[in-house]
Amino acid sequence: EAQATRNYWQQTISYKMEVRLDVHTDRFTGEQTIKYKNNSPETLDKVYFHLYLNAFQPGSAMDIQSNTLPDADPRIGTDIGKLQPNEIGYQHILKLTQDGKPLKFEVAGTILEVTLSRPIRPGQSTKFFMVYEAQVPLQIRRSGRDNDEGIRYSMAQWYPKLCEYDTRGWHADPYLAREFYGVWGDFDVQLTLDAGYMVAASGELVNASKIGHGYSYVSPPDQDELTWHFVARNVHDFVWAADPDYRHDMHTCANGVVLHAFYQPQESFVSQWEAL
């Protein structure tokens, strides 16, 4: 047991993202720079990414499983197969480089297989740059738009995400409505969308003085769009939600911890919350 602890390792990753969402089409474009360090004792000649949103298309593996397997998630059922073209999810990779060199890649459902231009040896680091376009699906499970609670965007596992590599190798598992396993890392995310939306997200809003919306006492700028800049350290995923009806309250605890509450004014608990 002590020997296993001494030999334990985890991969190191950081994401820097610039994302622009069009709330009228529910489509977004993204650029992301990924710094990745191979802490394993093996040399890597390939990497794999999750493209989770690709699961929400008629004919996807998740759709087929939901209609054929006896232990399929009953909350999905035939919903994916009913999605229209403007309701499906997708992620299209437009550009991918490693240390400035173009990479060959292949998409298989919710997995992107990438052949490296330079193998990553033990202890070495590399930098990936990716450009992609995507569409937010109508929410069926976990992530998407216009859920049953009336929230416009509830976004988890929404970006091309590097798969986990550990002592058992690559975990390039297709998304079939099961749990997630990924690399813990740092996120620096700039999210641009309609200025009328309130955004809740992982980490800290570092440009609060330019945003307002309850994060600071300034009024939101009089402009069509706002860019929200969040930083999250050592987390498993970067998640966010956005809605034009959100209210945002902050409370600082005696120990200095700041609590953020986001809710819609019509919710039944609002009167009790406001009385606290």
XYZ file of N, CA and C in Angstrom:
828
model
N 0.827 -1.194 0.000
C 0.000 0.000 0.000
C 0.869 1.254 0.000
N 1.955 1.240 0.834
C 2.860 2.378 0.857
C 3.574 2.519 -0.476
N 3.945 1.377 -1.082
C 4.604 1.411 -2.380
C 3.676 2.006 -3.435
N 2.403 1.622 -3.397
C 1.439 2.150 -4.369
C 1.292 3.654 -4.219
N 1.320 4.154 -2.977
C 1.203 5.593 -2.755
C 2.397 6.334 -3.323
N 3.601 5.780 -3.138
C 4.812 6.443 -3.647
C 4.816 6.515 -5.162
N 4.240 5.520 -5.817
C 4.260 5.462 -7.277
C 3.030 6.110 -7.920
N 2.173 6.671 -7.107
C 0.934 7.242 -7.645
C 1.227 8.475 -8.488
N 0.492 8.623 -9.587
C 0.638 9.802 -10.439
C -0.707 10.153 -11.050
N -0.839 11.411 -11.425
C -2.001 11.910 -12.178
C -1.495 12.807 -13.294
N -2.189 12.803 -14.406
C -1.854 13.720 -15.487
C -2.189 15.156 -15.064
N -1.489 16.112 -15.668
C -1.693 17.529 -15.362
C -2.260 18.233 -16.592
N -3.295 19.043 -16.392
C -3.939 19.694 -17.528
C -4.432 21.085 -17.147
N -4.425 21.985 -18.109
C -5.066 23.292 -17.942
C -5.699 23.690 -19.263
N -6.884 24.289 -19.162
C -7.637 24.746 -20.328
C -7.731 26.271 -20.300
N -7.534 26.873 -21.449
C -7.840 28.286 -21.627
C -8.808 28.389 -22.791
N -10.024 28.891 -22.520
C -11.104 28.857 -23.510
C -11.642 30.245 -23.811
N -12.018 30.431 -25.061
C -12.802 31.597 -25.480
C -14.007 31.065 -26.240
N -15.189 31.313 -25.690
C -16.429 30.741 -26.224
C -17.424 31.850 -26.487
N -18.099 31.764 -27.625
C -19.143 32.741 -27.965
C -20.433 31.988 -28.279
N -21.492 32.310 -27.530
C -22.785 31.642 -27.679
C -23.790 32.586 -28.310
N -24.477 32.111 -29.342
C -25.588 32.833 -29.956
C -26.878 32.286 -29.362
N -27.548 33.065 -28.538
C -28.734 32.570 -27.829
C -29.935 32.444 -28.757
N -29.838 32.971 -29.973
C -30.954 32.872 -30.929
C -30.897 31.564 -31.715
N -29.692 31.055 -31.947
C -29.543 29.800 -32.688
C -29.140 28.636 -31.790
N -28.763 28.920 -30.548
C -28.283 27.911 -29.596
C -27.007 27.236 -30.085
N -26.236 27.968 -30.851
C -24.952 27.462 -31.332
C -23.819 28.283 -30.733
N -22.677 27.631 -30.549
C -21.530 28.359 -30.026
C -20.257 27.935 -30.737
N -19.305 28.850 -30.765
C -17.979 28.573 -31.305
C -16.986 28.639 -30.157
N -15.925 27.880 -30.276
C -14.952 27.847 -29.201
C -13.537 27.706 -29.705
N -12.625 28.347 -29.000
C -11.197 28.135 -29.176
C -10.645 27.734 -27.816
N -9.835 26.701 -27.782
C -9.259 26.316 -26.501
C -7.804 25.887 -26.661
N -6.986 26.390 -25.755
C -5.584 26.001 -25.649
C -5.451 25.104 -24.430
N -4.877 23.929 -24.632
C -4.748 22.944 -23.574
C -3.271 22.667 -23.332
N -2.824 22.885 -22.107
C -1.476 22.496 -21.705
C -1.582 21.165 -20.968
N -0.825 20.183 -21.431
C -0.962 18.815 -20.917
C 0.408 18.249 -20.597
N 0.560 17.753 -19.383
C 1.826 17.130 -18.967
C 1.598 15.652 -18.715
N 2.473 14.846 -19.297
C 2.396 13.401 -19.141
C 3.207 12.988 -17.906
N 2.524 12.734 -16.812
C 3.173 12.290 -15.579
C 3.258 10.774 -15.471
N 2.792 10.087 -16.499
C 2.809 8.625 -16.479
C 4.204 8.109 -16.853
N 4.469 6.834 -16.617
C 5.750 6.248 -17.029
C 5.759 5.778 -18.485
N 4.660 6.004 -19.211
C 4.564 5.549 -20.598
C 4.645 6.723 -21.587
N 5.087 6.442 -22.801
C 5.083 7.422 -23.880
C 3.740 7.366 -24.597
N 3.142 8.526 -24.840
C 1.838 8.598 -25.485
C 2.012 9.026 -26.936
N 1.471 8.241 -27.869
C 1.527 8.624 -29.278
C 0.157 9.010 -29.821
N -0.866 8.876 -28.964
C -2.216 9.312 -29.306
C -2.849 9.944 -28.076
N -3.857 10.779 -28.312
C -4.715 11.256 -27.234
C -6.156 11.142 -27.712
N -7.079 11.216 -26.769
C -8.494 11.076 -27.088
C -9.280 12.176 -26.370
N -10.320 12.649 -27.044
C -11.207 13.652 -26.478
C -12.628 13.118 -26.434
N -13.390 13.558 -25.418
C -14.824 13.327 -25.383
C -15.533 14.446 -26.138
N -16.496 14.071 -26.971
C -17.388 15.017 -27.644
C -18.811 14.678 -27.189
N -19.098 14.991 -25.948
C -20.326 14.511 -25.309
C -21.600 14.925 -26.045
N -21.626 16.117 -26.606
C -22.868 16.608 -27.209
C -23.278 15.796 -28.432
N -22.330 15.071 -29.029
C -22.663 14.244 -30.197
C -23.621 13.101 -29.849
N -23.787 12.813 -28.561
C -24.694 11.729 -28.164
C -26.150 12.089 -28.422
N -26.435 13.391 -28.485
C -27.825 13.819 -28.576
C -28.236 14.055 -30.025
N -28.180 12.942 -30.787
C -28.570 12.922 -32.189
C -29.308 11.618 -32.460
N -30.367 11.662 -33.270
C -31.028 10.411 -33.639
C -30.033 9.443 -34.277
N -30.068 8.195 -33.846
C -29.168 7.190 -34.382
C -27.852 7.074 -33.647
N -27.620 7.913 -32.631
C -26.383 7.819 -31.860
C -26.387 6.543 -31.022
N -25.213 6.180 -30.493
C -25.136 4.990 -29.648
C -26.039 5.124 -28.429
N -26.129 6.329 -27.849
C -27.004 6.523 -26.704
C -28.463 6.345 -27.094
N -28.827 6.833 -28.275
C -30.205 6.691 -28.749
C -30.546 5.213 -28.950
N -29.640 4.469 -29.590
C -29.884 3.052 -29.848
C -29.979 2.275 -28.538
N -29.028 2.545 -27.617
C -29.054 1.839 -26.341
C -30.342 2.114 -25.581
N -30.801 3.361 -25.618
C -31.991 3.744 -24.864
C -33.253 3.056 -25.365
N -33.180 2.517 -26.573
C -34.355 1.877 -27.149
C -34.228 0.360 -27.263
N -33.059 -0.193 -26.840
C -32.860 -1.632 -27.037
C -32.450 -2.379 -25.779
N -31.640 -1.783 -24.916
C -31.118 -2.520 -23.763
C -32.136 -2.564 -22.628
N -32.212 -3.679 -21.913
C -33.188 -3.791 -20.820
C -32.855 -2.891 -19.629
N -31.573 -2.501 -19.478
C -31.205 -1.658 -18.334
C -30.980 -0.204 -18.761
N -31.554 0.200 -19.896
C -31.368 1.566 -20.387
C -32.012 2.576 -19.444
N -31.501 3.789 -19.480
C -32.014 4.857 -18.629
C -33.440 5.197 -19.061
N -34.436 4.963 -18.208
C -35.836 5.209 -18.605
C -36.137 6.698 -18.787
N -35.256 7.569 -18.267
C -35.489 9.004 -18.414
C -35.177 9.495 -19.821
N -34.506 8.676 -20.618
C -34.171 9.063 -21.989
C -35.196 8.500 -22.960
N -35.422 7.189 -22.889
C -36.429 6.557 -23.740
C -36.234 6.878 -25.214
N -37.292 7.370 -25.836
C -37.247 7.679 -27.274
C -36.988 9.161 -27.537
N -36.607 9.931 -26.502
C -36.501 11.391 -26.643
C -35.437 11.813 -27.650
N -34.289 11.129 -27.670
C -33.227 11.531 -28.598
C -33.676 11.344 -30.039
N -34.354 10.247 -30.313
C -34.809 9.976 -31.677
C -35.809 10.977 -32.203
N -36.432 11.729 -31.306
C -37.437 12.708 -31.711
C -36.853 14.095 -31.968
N -35.569 14.281 -31.679
C -34.968 15.604 -31.828
C -34.933 16.048 -33.292
N -35.285 17.300 -33.513
C -35.223 17.908 -34.838
C -33.820 18.481 -35.073
N -33.487 18.817 -36.349
C -32.124 19.315 -36.629
C -31.700 20.502 -35.768
N -32.633 21.390 -35.422
C -32.267 22.541 -34.582
C -32.302 22.220 -33.088
N -32.566 20.943 -32.741
C -32.626 20.523 -31.342
C -31.521 19.540 -30.962
N -30.807 19.013 -31.942
C -29.765 18.031 -31.657
C -28.530 18.727 -31.092
N -27.629 17.920 -30.549
C -26.335 18.424 -30.130
C -25.256 17.946 -31.085
N -24.227 18.754 -31.246
C -23.061 18.312 -32.026
C -21.853 19.152 -31.658
N -20.678 18.595 -31.944
C -19.412 19.298 -31.832
C -18.585 18.955 -33.065
N -18.273 19.963 -33.856
C -17.480 19.791 -35.070
C -16.098 20.406 -34.844
N -15.054 19.611 -35.027
C -13.692 20.089 -34.837
C -13.204 20.705 -36.149
N -12.865 21.983 -36.104
C -12.443 22.708 -37.301
C -10.929 22.783 -37.438
N -10.230 22.757 -36.313
C -8.772 22.864 -36.338
C -8.214 22.247 -35.072
N -7.083 21.532 -35.195
C -6.434 20.952 -34.030
C -4.938 20.856 -34.309
N -4.141 21.470 -33.428
C -2.692 21.442 -33.576
C -2.038 21.018 -32.268
N -0.811 20.516 -32.393
C 0.031 20.197 -31.243
C 1.326 20.967 -31.382
N 1.576 21.877 -30.474
C 2.766 22.726 -30.534
C 2.903 23.382 -31.908
N 1.753 23.804 -32.443
C 1.721 24.517 -33.717
C 1.631 23.656 -34.952
N 1.723 22.331 -34.825
C 1.686 21.445 -35.982
C 0.304 20.806 -36.120
N -0.280 20.828 -37.333
C -1.607 20.228 -37.539
C -1.609 18.739 -37.206
N -2.731 18.277 -36.691
C -2.861 16.883 -36.281
C -3.922 16.162 -37.105
N -3.725 14.868 -37.285
C -4.727 14.021 -37.900
C -5.654 13.500 -36.815
N -6.943 13.495 -37.106
C -7.893 13.018 -36.112
C -9.079 12.361 -36.795
N -9.783 11.562 -36.014
C -10.962 10.844 -36.515
C -12.038 10.872 -35.445
N -13.270 11.133 -35.862
C -14.396 11.190 -34.940
C -15.178 9.879 -35.020
N -15.414 9.281 -33.864
C -16.245 8.086 -33.783
C -17.298 8.336 -32.716
N -18.440 8.840 -33.115
C -19.512 9.138 -32.165
C -19.115 10.239 -31.207
N -18.979 9.891 -29.930
C -18.633 10.884 -28.911
C -17.148 10.868 -28.567
N -16.337 10.192 -29.372
C -14.902 10.124 -29.114
C -14.128 10.676 -30.313
N -13.150 11.520 -30.020
C -12.225 12.061 -31.015
C -10.872 11.402 -30.796
N -10.379 10.649 -31.778
C -9.079 9.979 -31.699
C -8.045 10.805 -32.457
N -6.969 11.161 -31.779
C -5.974 12.082 -32.330
C -4.609 11.404 -32.376
N -3.983 11.419 -33.561
C -2.619 10.924 -33.716
C -1.657 12.093 -33.543
N -0.731 11.973 -32.605
C 0.155 13.072 -32.277
C 1.255 13.258 -33.313
N 1.655 14.510 -33.498
C 2.795 14.797 -34.377
C 4.107 14.543 -33.659
N 4.077 14.624 -32.327
C 5.248 14.345 -31.494
C 4.791 13.553 -30.284
N 5.306 12.337 -30.079
C 4.921 11.576 -28.885
C 5.257 12.360 -27.622
N 4.441 12.170 -26.595
C 4.671 12.830 -25.312
C 5.334 11.813 -24.390
N 6.602 12.025 -24.115
C 7.359 11.091 -23.288
C 7.094 11.364 -21.804
N 7.418 10.415 -20.947
C 7.211 10.624 -19.513
C 7.852 11.921 -19.024
N 7.068 12.716 -18.316
C 7.576 13.975 -17.782
C 7.519 15.141 -18.740
N 7.176 14.899 -20.005
C 7.132 15.972 -20.995
C 5.755 16.631 -21.023
N 5.741 17.883 -21.510
C 4.500 18.649 -21.674
C 4.305 18.992 -23.136
N 3.058 19.276 -23.499
C 2.740 19.689 -24.853
C 1.563 20.647 -24.803
N 1.319 21.323 -25.934
C 0.225 22.285 -25.987
C -0.649 21.986 -27.211
N -1.942 21.836 -26.956
C -2.911 21.641 -28.031
C -3.706 22.922 -28.227
N -4.026 23.201 -29.478
C -4.914 24.321 -29.798
C -6.030 23.789 -30.675
N -7.271 24.106 -30.307
C -8.436 23.565 -31.003
C -9.439 24.665 -31.296
N -10.046 24.591 -32.479
C -11.160 25.454 -32.861
C -12.330 24.543 -33.202
N -13.506 24.862 -32.684
C -14.658 23.998 -32.935
C -15.940 24.822 -32.977
N -16.972 24.212 -33.501
C -18.312 24.785 -33.457
C -19.262 23.725 -32.922
N -20.328 24.179 -32.260
C -21.209 23.227 -31.582
C -22.628 23.773 -31.514
N -23.556 22.871 -31.264
C -24.949 23.243 -31.028
C -25.403 22.635 -29.713
N -26.069 23.443 -28.897
C -26.576 22.984 -27.601
C -27.868 22.212 -27.834
N -27.928 20.954 -27.400
C -29.154 20.182 -27.637
C -30.261 20.579 -26.679
N -31.474 20.279 -27.075
C -32.583 20.340 -26.139
C -32.247 19.404 -24.980
N -32.382 19.867 -23.748
C -31.895 19.064 -22.633
C -32.749 17.822 -22.426
N -32.072 16.684 -22.467
C -32.676 15.391 -22.182
C -32.072 14.814 -20.906
N -30.746 14.881 -20.794
C -30.040 14.458 -19.596
C -28.858 15.377 -19.359
N -28.675 15.822 -18.139
C -27.498 16.512 -17.650
C -27.255 17.871 -18.287
N -27.044 17.914 -19.587
C -26.590 19.153 -20.224
C -27.500 19.515 -21.386
N -27.711 20.817 -21.592
C -28.512 21.238 -22.735
C -29.267 22.519 -22.468
N -30.276 22.744 -23.269
C -31.040 23.987 -23.183
C -32.513 23.705 -22.872
N -33.174 24.729 -22.328
C -34.625 24.713 -22.136
C -35.099 23.461 -21.390
N -34.602 23.300 -20.171
C -34.983 22.119 -19.400
C -36.380 22.277 -18.794
N -36.816 21.267 -18.057
C -38.173 21.264 -17.516
C -38.400 22.370 -16.488
N -37.312 22.867 -15.885
C -37.429 23.960 -14.912
C -37.436 25.329 -15.570
N -37.292 25.352 -16.899
C -37.337 26.611 -17.621
C -36.022 27.352 -17.694
N -34.905 26.663 -17.418
C -33.586 27.284 -17.510
C -33.096 27.178 -18.947
N -32.666 28.305 -19.496
C -32.258 28.305 -20.902
C -31.042 27.416 -21.161
N -29.995 27.540 -20.345
C -28.791 26.754 -20.587
C -28.288 26.145 -19.276
N -28.105 24.825 -19.281
C -27.536 24.088 -18.152
C -26.400 23.250 -18.720
N -25.160 23.713 -18.526
C -24.048 23.201 -19.324
C -23.006 22.479 -18.461
N -22.942 21.165 -18.630
C -21.902 20.334 -18.037
C -21.382 19.396 -19.117
N -20.093 19.075 -19.084
C -19.491 18.206 -20.103
C -19.855 18.708 -21.502
N -19.603 19.978 -21.754
C -20.120 20.652 -22.951
C -19.041 21.011 -23.976
N -17.784 20.883 -23.629
C -16.667 21.269 -24.492
C -15.880 20.013 -24.867
N -15.084 20.015 -25.928
C -14.224 18.866 -26.222
C -13.240 18.654 -25.068
N -13.380 17.534 -24.384
C -12.680 17.299 -23.115
C -11.691 16.143 -23.260
N -10.436 16.398 -22.919
C -9.414 15.371 -23.027
C -9.740 14.211 -22.089
N -9.656 12.998 -22.605
C -9.963 11.813 -21.815
C -8.893 11.578 -20.746
N -9.267 10.839 -19.743
C -8.348 10.473 -18.665
C -7.423 9.346 -19.112
N -6.148 9.449 -18.704
C -5.174 8.370 -18.881
C -4.612 8.040 -17.508
N -4.722 6.765 -17.105
C -4.204 6.368 -15.803
C -3.512 5.013 -15.916
N -3.330 4.319 -14.796
C -2.595 3.052 -14.808
C -3.269 1.981 -15.654
N -4.540 2.170 -15.963
C -5.266 1.217 -16.818
C -5.311 1.669 -18.270
N -4.643 2.775 -18.591
C -4.608 3.259 -19.969
C -5.626 4.358 -20.216
N -5.983 4.531 -21.479
C -6.944 5.569 -21.860
C -8.368 5.158 -21.505
N -9.131 6.108 -20.982
C -10.547 5.889 -20.696
C -11.369 6.642 -21.747
N -11.241 6.168 -22.978
C -11.947 6.788 -24.100
C -13.294 6.089 -24.279
N -14.117 6.173 -23.259
C -15.397 5.471 -23.264
C -16.470 6.316 -23.946
N -17.234 5.727 -24.853
C -18.330 6.481 -25.473
C -19.358 6.887 -24.436
N -20.007 7.994 -24.679
C -21.008 8.503 -23.737
C -22.310 7.748 -23.960
N -22.689 6.942 -22.954
C -23.908 6.132 -23.033
C -24.790 6.353 -21.814
N -24.806 7.598 -21.329
C -25.676 7.982 -20.212
C -25.181 7.448 -18.886
N -23.889 7.098 -18.783
C -23.315 6.655 -17.520
C -22.498 7.791 -16.914
N -21.714 7.483 -15.862
C -20.979 8.528 -15.170
C -19.736 8.947 -15.950
N -19.058 9.988 -15.433
C -17.934 10.593 -16.134
C -16.647 10.400 -15.339
N -15.528 10.346 -16.040
C -14.218 10.200 -15.431
C -13.274 11.069 -16.235
N -12.585 11.992 -15.584
C -11.751 12.909 -16.336
C -10.600 13.445 -15.522
N -9.749 14.209 -16.196
C -8.551 14.770 -15.587
C -8.921 16.003 -14.764
N -8.477 16.057 -13.531
C -8.637 17.263 -12.733
C -7.658 18.312 -13.252
N -8.120 19.572 -13.332
C -7.231 20.585 -13.879
C -7.721 21.992 -13.622
N -7.065 22.936 -14.277
C -7.378 24.355 -14.138
C -8.091 24.847 -15.400
N -9.031 25.784 -15.192
C -9.819 26.326 -16.296
C -9.779 27.851 -16.253
N -9.509 28.448 -17.398
C -9.578 29.896 -17.588
C -10.522 30.108 -18.759
N -11.747 30.561 -18.470
C -12.821 30.541 -19.465
C -13.405 31.942 -19.662
N -13.431 32.393 -20.916
C -14.123 33.626 -21.276
C -15.340 33.251 -22.108
N -16.502 33.578 -21.573
C -17.776 33.188 -22.177
C -18.538 34.442 -22.592
N -18.783 34.584 -23.884
C -19.468 35.754 -24.425
C -20.870 35.363 -24.873
N -21.871 36.120 -24.403
C -23.252 35.877 -24.806
C -24.088 37.129 -24.565
N -25.360 37.051 -24.895
C -26.308 38.149 -24.753
C -26.207 38.777 -23.360
N -26.127 40.115 -23.314
C -25.919 40.827 -22.049
C -27.102 40.703 -21.099
N -28.260 40.279 -21.588
C -29.427 40.144 -20.733
C -29.438 38.883 -19.895
N -28.468 38.001 -20.100
C -28.418 36.733 -19.386
C -27.553 36.844 -18.134
N -27.988 36.173 -17.077
C -27.194 35.990 -15.866
C -26.475 34.651 -15.981
N -25.192 34.628 -15.616
C -24.390 33.409 -15.730
C -23.906 32.966 -14.354
N -24.082 31.688 -14.062
C -23.499 31.042 -12.883
C -22.509 30.004 -13.391
N -21.336 29.928 -12.766
C -20.320 29.020 -13.289
C -19.360 28.577 -12.206
N -18.561 27.577 -12.541
C -17.510 27.096 -11.644
C -16.476 28.197 -11.411
N -15.837 28.145 -10.256
C -14.722 29.035 -9.997
C -15.117 30.440 -9.610
N -14.262 31.396 -9.934
C -14.434 32.797 -9.548
C -14.560 33.672 -10.786
N -15.497 34.607 -10.739
C -15.629 35.588 -11.812
C -14.581 36.678 -11.575
N -13.552 36.716 -12.407
C -12.432 37.615 -12.141
C -12.653 39.025 -12.696
N -13.661 39.208 -13.546
C -13.959 40.556 -14.048
C -15.311 41.054 -13.541
N -15.617 40.743 -12.282
C -16.906 41.113 -11.692
C -17.166 42.609 -11.758
N -16.119 43.419 -11.641
C -16.299 44.872 -11.639
C -16.785 45.399 -12.982
N -16.689 44.574 -14.032
C -17.164 44.978 -15.352
C -18.501 44.328 -15.704
N -18.966 43.428 -14.859
C -20.158 42.644 -15.174
C -21.388 43.103 -14.413
N -21.257 43.371 -13.108
C -22.444 43.649 -12.297
C -23.230 42.383 -12.081
N -24.533 42.404 -12.382
C -25.391 41.213 -12.285
C -25.298 40.562 -10.909
N -25.120 41.363 -9.862
C -25.066 40.819 -8.517
C -23.688 40.378 -8.072
N -22.740 40.259 -8.999
C -21.369 39.920 -8.626
C -20.636 41.144 -8.075
N -21.076 42.325 -8.484
C -20.546 43.582 -7.969
C -21.684 44.592 -7.996
N -21.434 45.765 -7.421
C -22.495 46.758 -7.293
C -22.636 47.657 -8.519
N -21.807 47.441 -9.528
C -21.928 48.257 -10.737
C -23.124 47.785 -11.547
N -23.673 48.677 -12.348
C -24.750 48.304 -13.269
C -24.140 47.593 -14.470
N -24.827 46.593 -15.012
C -24.305 45.924 -16.204
C -24.088 46.928 -17.334
N -23.002 46.820 -18.089
C -22.739 47.747 -19.189
C -23.880 47.765 -20.199
N -24.113 48.916 -20.796
C -25.163 49.061 -21.806
C -24.611 48.619 -23.149
N -24.610 47.302 -23.373
C -24.114 46.754 -24.627
C -24.852 45.456 -24.921
N -24.734 44.997 -26.153
C -25.500 43.825 -26.583
C -24.976 42.526 -25.973
N -23.670 42.422 -25.786
C -23.064 41.203 -25.279
C -22.125 41.518 -24.119
N -21.951 40.527 -23.261
C -20.969 40.616 -22.191
C -20.040 39.401 -22.271
N -18.794 39.612 -21.894
C -17.839 38.512 -21.790
C -17.548 38.260 -20.313
N -17.951 37.096 -19.852
C -17.760 36.684 -18.463
C -16.462 35.885 -18.383
N -15.581 36.262 -17.450
C -14.272 35.622 -17.346
C -14.171 34.887 -16.007
N -14.218 33.557 -16.081
C -14.162 32.719 -14.882
C -12.836 31.962 -14.826
N -12.342 31.772 -13.616
C -11.151 30.958 -13.379
C -11.478 29.941 -12.288
N -11.210 28.671 -12.581
C -11.448 27.585 -11.613
C -10.186 26.736 -11.525
N -9.746 26.457 -10.309
C -8.501 25.724 -10.097
C -8.775 24.330 -9.536
N -8.079 23.348 -10.106
C -8.095 21.969 -9.620
C -9.508 21.429 -9.460
N -10.248 21.442 -10.556
C -11.610 20.919 -10.575
C -11.734 19.858 -11.665
N -12.783 19.063 -11.559
C -12.991 17.956 -12.491
C -13.636 18.403 -13.796
N -14.393 19.494 -13.732
C -15.098 19.967 -14.923
C -15.421 21.441 -14.718
N -15.641 22.154 -15.808
C -16.119 23.530 -15.722
C -17.569 23.528 -16.193
N -18.478 23.886 -15.278
C -19.904 23.881 -15.598
C -20.464 25.288 -15.479
N -21.534 25.550 -16.199
C -22.177 26.857 -16.107
C -23.645 26.752 -16.481
N -24.382 27.743 -16.040
C -25.794 27.857 -16.382
C -26.078 29.319 -16.680
N -27.060 29.572 -17.525
C -27.387 30.950 -17.901
C -28.872 31.059 -18.194
N -29.452 32.170 -17.719
C -30.870 32.403 -17.943
C -31.146 33.902 -17.786
N -32.028 34.471 -18.598
C -32.337 35.897 -18.455
C -33.181 36.217 -17.224
N -33.806 35.209 -16.607
C -34.659 35.437 -15.441
C -33.959 35.172 -14.109
N -32.737 34.694 -14.149
C -32.042 34.389 -12.905
C -31.930 35.611 -11.997
N -32.144 35.380 -10.713
C -31.725 36.327 -9.687
C -30.457 35.773 -9.048
N -29.638 36.680 -8.541
C -28.367 36.272 -7.960
C -28.184 36.961 -6.620
N -28.053 36.172 -5.562
C -27.751 36.703 -4.233
C -26.419 36.140 -3.754
N -25.663 36.976 -3.028
C -24.413 36.535 -2.427
C -24.486 36.702 -0.915
N -23.863 35.778 -0.208
C -23.786 35.877 1.252
C -22.388 35.465 1.694
N -21.721 36.316 2.475
C -20.400 36.009 2.996
C -20.533 35.448 4.408
N -20.061 34.239 4.608
C -20.145 33.570 5.903
C -19.104 34.141 6.863
N -19.251 33.784 8.131
C -18.338 34.286 9.159
C -16.898 33.858 8.886
N -16.717 32.701 8.254
C -15.358 32.228 7.971
C -14.813 32.764 6.653
N -15.561 33.662 6.000
C -15.096 34.275 4.768
C -15.543 33.595 3.493
N -16.151 32.432 3.615
C -16.640 31.725 2.429
C -17.832 32.487 1.849
N -17.812 32.685 0.525
C -18.887 33.407 -0.156
C -19.821 32.402 -0.826
N -21.102 32.500 -0.497
C -22.120 31.637 -1.091
C -22.870 32.407 -2.165
N -23.093 31.772 -3.316
C -23.851 32.367 -4.410
C -25.128 31.564 -4.615
N -26.241 32.225 -4.714
C -27.525 31.565 -4.974
C -28.122 32.139 -6.257
N -28.493 31.265 -7.161
C -29.117 31.665 -8.424
C -30.479 30.993 -8.507
N -31.515 31.767 -8.778
C -32.863 31.219 -8.800
C -33.762 32.118 -9.637
N -34.887 31.562 -10.038
C -35.881 32.331 -10.774
C -36.922 32.873 -9.802
N -37.401 34.084 -10.022
C -38.289 34.732 -9.048
C -39.590 33.998 -8.805
N -40.047 33.171 -9.728
C -41.324 32.475 -9.558
C -41.213 31.198 -8.741
N -39.997 30.781 -8.360
C -39.842 29.550 -7.607
C -40.538 29.659 -6.245
N -41.084 28.548 -5.765
C -41.905 28.540 -4.548
C -41.108 28.857 -3.291
N -39.785 28.619 -3.313
C -38.994 28.821 -2.113
C -38.475 30.250 -1.956
N -38.745 31.118 -2.929
C -38.131 32.448 -2.939
C -38.471 33.236 -1.693
N -39.743 33.212 -1.242
C -40.122 34.002 -0.077
C -39.375 33.547 1.170
N -39.185 32.236 1.322
C -38.439 31.731 2.471
C -36.967 32.133 2.382
N -36.420 32.043 1.173
C -35.010 32.410 0.972
C -34.789 33.879 1.312
N -35.657 34.752 0.810
C -35.484 36.184 1.027
C -35.674 36.561 2.506
N -36.377 35.724 3.273
C -36.599 36.019 4.687
C -35.399 35.660 5.553
N -34.447 34.897 5.009
C -33.280 34.476 5.791
C -32.387 35.664 6.124
